[in-house]
């Protein structure tokens, strides 16, 4: 089959759900939700960017399956991932009298998915919801695993809950309308899976980067399957991030600090994670935990993908302060996920401040590349 579809299951006992990946599968959402939503109404939560592209098609599929659709179109952007916007979702649900058997459908990227999931977890103490992630980043990461929430001015995703969807449907055709910058941001999370868990995936990215950047349907669906399989395995083993699931945060401690310091309106999440992964690799090298050859490969692949490898110019003290507000802080210590080699990572809770500061300062210098030998001066 030229463009195959895949189905895999996130095994969580009574909260298990399927992830469906393929090309042109969006039109099936109505029939798929008939077996998952017992009520008659579906509130589609989307944004101003996605609505003109996919709201009509999604609504038509649901209507044909007998659902009454009540859409809500929100402003686009991480800056709107706030309590004020979630309150708009609550208002919409109450005004349309949605009941516990009715459902929510997140149609959009990670911001829409996180807010819709949080609203579903808390409205009437819990209603079912499904995800149609339309960005590469959301498909490989945010839509799977049940993390929901909103940002706080002092930190990213500090308010939220673990609440699993009943279905995640990924149509690779939706990626064709993504701006190039958004595609690259999603690629950062794919690279992350290769670093922490799958050396073969990392090698595939090195060899077939252009195919993935050009969204070859077969290659893209296969990569999505690999990433979602990794995440499903990790979530099944550690749903509430008490152990192995923390490895999924590679680059995120640094990345969330970047997003916070820049006001959530300058860097895309994937861009911040990309620079954060380079910094994590450099920190691992400075701690002598990771071989230089692997840190070179990490930096090189991220740079080849058109993603940032340096961080914004803020005082190191500002980064340290921002990281102390990260939700992954444990016992007052900043927790880092650091690569040991390609395909394996570890959690490090005790990093000397002097080495961390040195790594931050070097990471702000676009001319600093510790993996290249110094050039002879004439």
Short mmCIF file of C-alpha atoms in Angstrom, two decimals:
data_model
loop_
_atom_site.label_atom_id
_atom_site.label_comp_id
_atom_site.label_asym_id
_atom_site.label_seq_id
_atom_site.Cartn_x
_atom_site.Cartn_y
_atom_site.Cartn_z
CA UNK A 1 0.00 0.00 0.00
CA UNK A 2 1.52 3.29 -1.09
CA UNK A 3 0.29 5.43 1.81
CA UNK A 4 -0.50 3.01 4.63
CA UNK A 5 -2.45 3.82 7.76
CA UNK A 6 -1.49 2.59 11.20
CA UNK A 7 -3.35 2.02 14.46
CA UNK A 8 -1.67 1.58 17.81
CA UNK A 9 -3.04 1.50 21.33
CA UNK A 10 -1.95 3.34 24.45
CA UNK A 11 -2.55 0.62 27.06
CA UNK A 12 -3.96 2.17 30.23
CA UNK A 13 -6.58 -0.36 31.34
CA UNK A 14 -10.03 1.28 31.23
CA UNK A 15 -8.49 4.49 29.87
CA UNK A 16 -6.78 2.86 26.91
CA UNK A 17 -7.23 4.55 23.55
CA UNK A 18 -6.21 4.25 19.94
CA UNK A 19 -3.94 6.44 17.85
CA UNK A 20 -4.82 6.32 14.16
CA UNK A 21 -2.20 7.57 11.68
CA UNK A 22 -2.65 7.88 7.94
CA UNK A 23 -3.26 9.99 4.86
CA UNK A 24 -6.83 11.21 4.28
CA UNK A 25 -8.25 9.74 7.51
CA UNK A 26 -9.77 13.02 8.73
CA UNK A 27 -13.04 12.29 6.92
CA UNK A 28 -13.57 9.23 9.16
CA UNK A 29 -13.74 11.17 12.43
CA UNK A 30 -17.55 11.02 12.64
CA UNK A 31 -17.83 7.26 12.40
CA UNK A 32 -14.87 6.79 14.73
CA UNK A 33 -16.40 8.95 17.46
CA UNK A 34 -19.80 7.23 17.23
CA UNK A 35 -18.32 4.35 19.20
CA UNK A 36 -16.57 6.63 21.69
CA UNK A 37 -18.97 9.52 22.43
CA UNK A 38 -22.35 8.39 23.79
CA UNK A 39 -23.91 11.87 23.73
CA UNK A 40 -25.22 13.81 20.74
CA UNK A 41 -23.23 17.03 20.94
CA UNK A 42 -19.60 17.66 20.11
CA UNK A 43 -17.85 20.93 20.88
CA UNK A 44 -15.03 21.38 18.37
CA UNK A 45 -12.36 23.61 19.89
CA UNK A 46 -10.06 25.10 17.26
CA UNK A 47 -8.30 28.35 16.40
CA UNK A 48 -8.38 31.11 13.80
CA UNK A 49 -5.61 29.51 11.74
CA UNK A 50 -6.96 25.95 11.60
CA UNK A 51 -10.69 26.71 11.36
CA UNK A 52 -10.67 27.94 7.72
CA UNK A 53 -8.72 24.83 6.70
CA UNK A 54 -10.38 21.92 8.49
CA UNK A 55 -13.41 22.97 10.56
CA UNK A 56 -15.93 22.54 7.73
CA UNK A 57 -14.67 19.07 6.78
CA UNK A 58 -14.56 17.92 10.39
CA UNK A 59 -18.02 19.30 11.16
CA UNK A 60 -19.49 17.63 8.05
CA UNK A 61 -18.13 14.22 9.06
CA UNK A 62 -19.57 14.58 12.56
CA UNK A 63 -22.94 15.82 11.30
CA UNK A 64 -23.20 12.90 8.87
CA UNK A 65 -22.72 10.58 11.84
CA UNK A 66 -25.60 12.18 13.72
CA UNK A 67 -23.76 14.60 16.00
CA UNK A 68 -24.80 18.17 16.72
CA UNK A 69 -21.66 20.29 16.31
CA UNK A 70 -21.02 23.42 18.39
CA UNK A 71 -17.66 24.89 17.32
CA UNK A 72 -15.57 27.45 19.17
CA UNK A 73 -12.83 29.34 17.34
CA UNK A 74 -10.11 30.77 19.58
CA UNK A 75 -7.15 33.06 18.85
CA UNK A 76 -3.96 31.30 17.78
CA UNK A 77 -0.66 31.19 19.66
CA UNK A 78 1.09 30.07 22.84
CA UNK A 79 0.47 33.51 24.33
CA UNK A 80 -3.24 32.61 24.54
CA UNK A 81 -2.67 29.40 26.52
CA UNK A 82 -4.08 31.02 29.65
CA UNK A 83 -6.85 30.76 32.19
CA UNK A 84 -8.74 33.53 30.38
CA UNK A 85 -8.93 31.44 27.20
CA UNK A 86 -9.95 28.29 29.07
CA UNK A 87 -12.70 30.33 30.71
CA UNK A 88 -14.00 31.06 27.19
CA UNK A 89 -14.18 27.30 26.59
CA UNK A 90 -16.13 26.80 29.82
CA UNK A 91 -18.50 29.62 28.86
CA UNK A 92 -19.09 27.98 25.48
CA UNK A 93 -19.79 24.56 27.00
CA UNK A 94 -22.20 25.98 29.59
CA UNK A 95 -24.02 28.20 27.10
CA UNK A 96 -24.54 25.19 24.81
CA UNK A 97 -25.59 23.00 27.73
CA UNK A 98 -23.12 20.22 27.10
CA UNK A 99 -23.65 17.25 29.38
CA UNK A 100 -21.33 14.60 30.76
CA UNK A 101 -22.05 12.23 27.88
CA UNK A 102 -21.22 14.88 25.26
CA UNK A 103 -17.68 15.34 24.02
CA UNK A 104 -14.97 17.83 23.17
CA UNK A 105 -12.81 17.60 20.07
CA UNK A 106 -9.47 19.40 19.90
CA UNK A 107 -8.74 20.42 16.31
CA UNK A 108 -5.36 22.13 16.08
CA UNK A 109 -1.87 22.13 17.50
CA UNK A 110 -0.51 21.52 20.97
CA UNK A 111 -1.95 24.69 22.49
CA UNK A 112 -5.49 23.77 21.45
CA UNK A 113 -4.98 20.18 22.56
CA UNK A 114 -3.64 21.14 25.98
CA UNK A 115 -6.42 23.63 26.69
CA UNK A 116 -9.20 21.39 25.38
CA UNK A 117 -7.93 18.49 27.45
CA UNK A 118 -7.74 20.65 30.55
CA UNK A 119 -11.28 21.90 29.97
CA UNK A 120 -12.50 18.31 29.42
CA UNK A 121 -10.80 17.15 32.62
CA UNK A 122 -12.48 19.83 34.74
CA UNK A 123 -15.84 20.61 33.09
CA UNK A 124 -18.53 18.72 35.04
CA UNK A 125 -15.56 16.94 36.69
CA UNK A 126 -14.70 15.18 33.48
CA UNK A 127 -16.16 14.72 29.99
CA UNK A 128 -14.73 12.70 27.09
CA UNK A 129 -12.50 14.35 24.52
CA UNK A 130 -10.64 13.40 21.36
CA UNK A 131 -7.69 14.92 19.54
CA UNK A 132 -7.09 15.78 15.88
CA UNK A 133 -3.58 17.27 16.02
CA UNK A 134 -2.83 19.29 12.89
CA UNK A 135 0.81 20.23 13.53
CA UNK A 136 3.81 17.94 13.40
CA UNK A 137 4.79 18.83 16.95
CA UNK A 138 1.34 17.98 18.29
CA UNK A 139 1.20 14.73 16.34
CA UNK A 140 4.47 13.35 17.63
CA UNK A 141 4.24 14.71 21.16
CA UNK A 142 1.52 16.91 22.67
CA UNK A 143 -1.55 14.91 21.58
CA UNK A 144 -0.37 11.62 23.11
CA UNK A 145 -0.05 10.89 26.80
CA UNK A 146 -2.77 12.87 28.53
CA UNK A 147 -0.83 15.93 29.68
CA UNK A 148 -3.17 18.90 29.65
CA UNK A 149 -2.83 22.41 30.99
CA UNK A 150 -2.14 26.11 30.63
CA UNK A 151 0.77 28.44 31.23
CA UNK A 152 1.34 30.82 34.12
CA UNK A 153 3.38 34.03 33.83
CA UNK A 154 6.03 32.40 36.03
CA UNK A 155 6.29 29.16 34.08
CA UNK A 156 5.02 26.93 31.30
CA UNK A 157 2.32 24.29 31.90
CA UNK A 158 2.32 24.84 35.66
CA UNK A 159 -1.48 24.45 35.86
CA UNK A 160 -3.10 21.32 34.47
CA UNK A 161 -3.92 17.66 34.91
CA UNK A 162 -3.29 14.21 33.51
CA UNK A 163 -6.39 13.33 31.49
CA UNK A 164 -6.36 10.86 28.62
CA UNK A 165 -8.25 11.35 25.34
CA UNK A 166 -10.50 8.61 23.99
CA UNK A 167 -9.02 8.83 20.49
CA UNK A 168 -6.14 10.55 18.67
CA UNK A 169 -6.47 10.83 14.89
CA UNK A 170 -3.47 12.01 12.86
CA UNK A 171 -3.95 12.87 9.20
CA UNK A 172 -0.58 13.56 7.58
CA UNK A 173 -2.37 15.58 4.89
CA UNK A 174 -3.00 18.34 7.45
CA UNK A 175 0.75 18.89 7.66
CA UNK A 176 0.85 20.17 4.09
CA UNK A 177 -0.75 23.46 5.15
CA UNK A 178 1.83 24.03 7.89
CA UNK A 179 4.28 26.89 7.43
CA UNK A 180 7.85 25.66 7.09
CA UNK A 181 8.78 27.10 10.48
CA UNK A 182 6.06 25.00 12.16
CA UNK A 183 7.23 21.86 10.36
CA UNK A 184 10.76 22.39 11.61
CA UNK A 185 9.52 23.00 15.15
CA UNK A 186 7.81 19.61 15.07
CA UNK A 187 10.94 17.96 13.76
CA UNK A 188 12.70 18.94 16.99
CA UNK A 189 10.47 16.58 18.97
CA UNK A 190 11.11 13.79 16.46
CA UNK A 191 14.85 14.26 16.90
CA UNK A 192 14.26 14.06 20.65
CA UNK A 193 12.85 10.53 20.39
CA UNK A 194 15.91 9.41 18.47
CA UNK A 195 18.25 10.84 21.10
CA UNK A 196 16.51 9.39 24.15
CA UNK A 197 15.27 6.04 22.90
CA UNK A 198 15.94 5.02 19.31
CA UNK A 199 19.34 5.28 17.64
CA UNK A 200 17.89 3.81 14.42
CA UNK A 201 15.37 6.64 14.22
CA UNK A 202 18.17 9.17 14.70
CA UNK A 203 20.14 7.52 11.88
CA UNK A 204 17.01 7.56 9.69
CA UNK A 205 16.71 11.29 10.28
CA UNK A 206 20.35 11.79 9.35
CA UNK A 207 19.87 9.81 6.12
CA UNK A 208 16.38 10.89 5.04
CA UNK A 209 16.00 14.37 6.49
CA UNK A 210 14.87 15.88 3.18
CA UNK A 211 12.09 13.28 2.72
CA UNK A 212 10.70 14.15 6.12
CA UNK A 213 11.04 17.89 5.59
CA UNK A 214 9.16 17.52 2.29
CA UNK A 215 6.44 15.48 4.06
CA UNK A 216 6.69 12.36 1.94
CA UNK A 217 3.39 10.69 3.09
CA UNK A 218 4.74 7.17 3.50
CA UNK A 219 7.94 8.25 5.22
CA UNK A 220 6.10 10.77 7.43
CA UNK A 221 3.49 8.24 8.56
CA UNK A 222 6.25 5.76 9.41
CA UNK A 223 8.14 8.34 11.46
CA UNK A 224 4.92 9.29 13.28
CA UNK A 225 4.32 5.62 14.04
CA UNK A 226 7.83 5.18 15.48
CA UNK A 227 7.53 8.30 17.66
CA UNK A 228 4.02 7.51 18.89
CA UNK A 229 5.00 3.90 19.63
CA UNK A 230 7.88 5.13 21.78
CA UNK A 231 5.67 7.60 23.59
CA UNK A 232 2.87 5.05 24.06
CA UNK A 233 5.32 2.59 25.62
CA UNK A 234 6.69 5.25 27.97
CA UNK A 235 3.24 6.56 28.96
CA UNK A 236 1.99 3.02 29.59
CA UNK A 237 4.95 2.41 31.90
CA UNK A 238 4.78 5.78 33.68
CA UNK A 239 1.56 7.69 33.07
CA UNK A 240 2.12 10.41 35.69
CA UNK A 241 5.81 11.04 35.12
CA UNK A 242 7.21 9.50 38.28
CA UNK A 243 10.12 7.86 36.48
CA UNK A 244 10.94 6.99 32.87
CA UNK A 245 8.43 9.45 31.35
CA UNK A 246 10.64 12.30 32.50
CA UNK A 247 13.05 11.34 29.70
CA UNK A 248 10.56 12.87 27.27
CA UNK A 249 11.59 16.24 28.70
CA UNK A 250 14.98 16.26 26.98
CA UNK A 251 15.70 19.89 26.12
CA UNK A 252 12.53 21.08 27.83
CA UNK A 253 14.03 22.48 31.02
CA UNK A 254 16.15 24.86 28.98
CA UNK A 255 13.42 25.25 26.36
CA UNK A 256 10.71 26.26 28.81
CA UNK A 257 13.08 28.86 30.29
CA UNK A 258 13.59 30.30 26.80
CA UNK A 259 9.84 30.49 26.21
CA UNK A 260 9.22 32.08 29.60
CA UNK A 261 11.98 34.69 29.24
CA UNK A 262 10.79 35.65 25.74
CA UNK A 263 7.15 35.98 26.79
CA UNK A 264 5.81 32.94 24.88
CA UNK A 265 5.45 35.03 21.71
CA UNK A 266 8.89 34.89 20.08
CA UNK A 267 10.12 31.31 20.00
CA UNK A 268 8.00 28.33 18.96
CA UNK A 269 8.01 25.48 21.46
CA UNK A 270 9.92 23.17 19.12
CA UNK A 271 12.53 25.83 18.43
CA UNK A 272 13.12 26.31 22.15
CA UNK A 273 13.34 22.54 22.66
CA UNK A 274 15.85 22.26 19.79
CA UNK A 275 18.19 24.83 21.33
CA UNK A 276 17.54 23.21 24.71
CA UNK A 277 18.63 19.80 23.39
CA UNK A 278 21.89 21.26 22.09
CA UNK A 279 22.46 22.84 25.49
CA UNK A 280 21.61 19.55 27.23
CA UNK A 281 24.16 17.76 25.04
CA UNK A 282 26.78 20.39 25.84
CA UNK A 283 25.98 20.13 29.55
CA UNK A 284 26.33 16.33 29.34
CA UNK A 285 29.69 16.77 27.61
CA UNK A 286 30.86 19.29 30.21
CA UNK A 287 29.90 16.79 32.91
CA UNK A 288 31.78 14.07 30.98
CA UNK A 289 28.62 11.99 30.67
CA UNK A 290 28.42 11.98 26.87
CA UNK A 291 31.00 11.28 24.19
CA UNK A 292 31.97 14.29 22.04
CA UNK A 293 31.15 12.41 18.83
CA UNK A 294 27.52 12.00 19.85
CA UNK A 295 27.20 15.63 20.91
CA UNK A 296 28.53 16.65 17.50
CA UNK A 297 25.89 14.48 15.78
CA UNK A 298 23.11 16.01 17.89
CA UNK A 299 24.19 19.56 17.18
CA UNK A 300 24.77 18.85 13.49
CA UNK A 301 21.37 17.22 12.87
CA UNK A 302 19.53 20.02 14.66
CA UNK A 303 21.44 22.61 12.65
CA UNK A 304 20.81 20.73 9.38
CA UNK A 305 17.11 20.77 10.20
CA UNK A 306 17.17 24.57 10.22
CA UNK A 307 16.60 24.77 13.96
CA UNK A 308 18.39 27.08 16.44
CA UNK A 309 21.47 25.80 18.22
CA UNK A 310 22.09 28.86 20.42
CA UNK A 311 19.91 30.45 23.08
CA UNK A 312 18.78 34.09 23.50
CA UNK A 313 20.99 36.63 25.23
CA UNK A 314 19.79 36.82 28.83
CA UNK A 315 21.92 36.76 31.98
CA UNK A 316 22.67 33.22 33.11
CA UNK A 317 21.05 34.18 36.42
CA UNK A 318 17.77 34.86 34.58
CA UNK A 319 17.84 31.37 33.08
CA UNK A 320 18.58 29.84 36.47
CA UNK A 321 15.67 31.73 38.04
CA UNK A 322 13.29 30.68 35.25
CA UNK A 323 14.34 27.04 35.59
CA UNK A 324 13.63 27.02 39.32
CA UNK A 325 9.95 27.61 38.43
CA UNK A 326 9.88 24.62 36.09
CA UNK A 327 7.36 21.96 37.08
CA UNK A 328 10.11 19.32 36.90
CA UNK A 329 12.03 20.78 39.87
CA UNK A 330 12.33 18.12 42.60
CA UNK A 331 13.38 18.80 46.19
CA UNK A 332 14.42 22.29 45.14
CA UNK A 333 16.86 20.96 42.54
CA UNK A 334 16.59 21.56 38.81
CA UNK A 335 16.17 18.24 37.05
CA UNK A 336 17.82 17.76 33.66
CA UNK A 337 17.47 15.04 31.06
CA UNK A 338 20.91 14.51 29.53
CA UNK A 339 21.99 12.30 26.63
CA UNK A 340 24.51 9.60 27.45
CA UNK A 341 24.76 8.47 23.83
CA UNK A 342 22.49 8.50 20.80
CA UNK A 343 19.50 6.37 21.81
CA UNK A 344 19.94 6.63 25.57
CA UNK A 345 19.46 9.42 28.12
CA UNK A 346 19.48 9.83 31.88
CA UNK A 347 17.98 12.11 34.54
CA UNK A 348 20.47 14.26 36.42
CA UNK A 349 19.32 16.08 39.54
CA UNK A 350 22.56 17.45 40.88
CA UNK A 351 24.40 19.71 38.43
CA UNK A 352 27.04 22.05 39.87
CA UNK A 353 25.98 25.65 39.42
CA UNK A 354 29.38 26.61 38.03
CA UNK A 355 29.15 24.06 35.18
CA UNK A 356 25.53 24.97 34.47
CA UNK A 357 26.37 28.67 34.32
CA UNK A 358 29.35 28.00 32.05
CA UNK A 359 27.15 25.93 29.72
CA UNK A 360 24.49 28.66 29.57
CA UNK A 361 27.02 31.37 28.81
CA UNK A 362 28.62 29.29 26.05
CA UNK A 363 25.18 28.49 24.66
CA UNK A 364 24.47 32.19 24.14
CA UNK A 365 27.58 32.67 22.02
CA UNK A 366 26.87 31.97 18.33
CA UNK A 367 30.59 31.66 17.66
CA UNK A 368 31.12 29.06 20.37
CA UNK A 369 31.27 25.48 19.15
CA UNK A 370 33.18 23.31 21.61
CA UNK A 371 33.11 20.36 19.20
CA UNK A 372 35.32 21.95 16.56
CA UNK A 373 39.08 22.23 17.02
CA UNK A 374 40.38 25.79 17.44
CA UNK A 375 41.52 27.42 14.23
CA UNK A 376 45.11 28.48 13.85
CA UNK A 377 45.48 32.24 13.78
CA UNK A 378 47.85 33.78 11.22
#
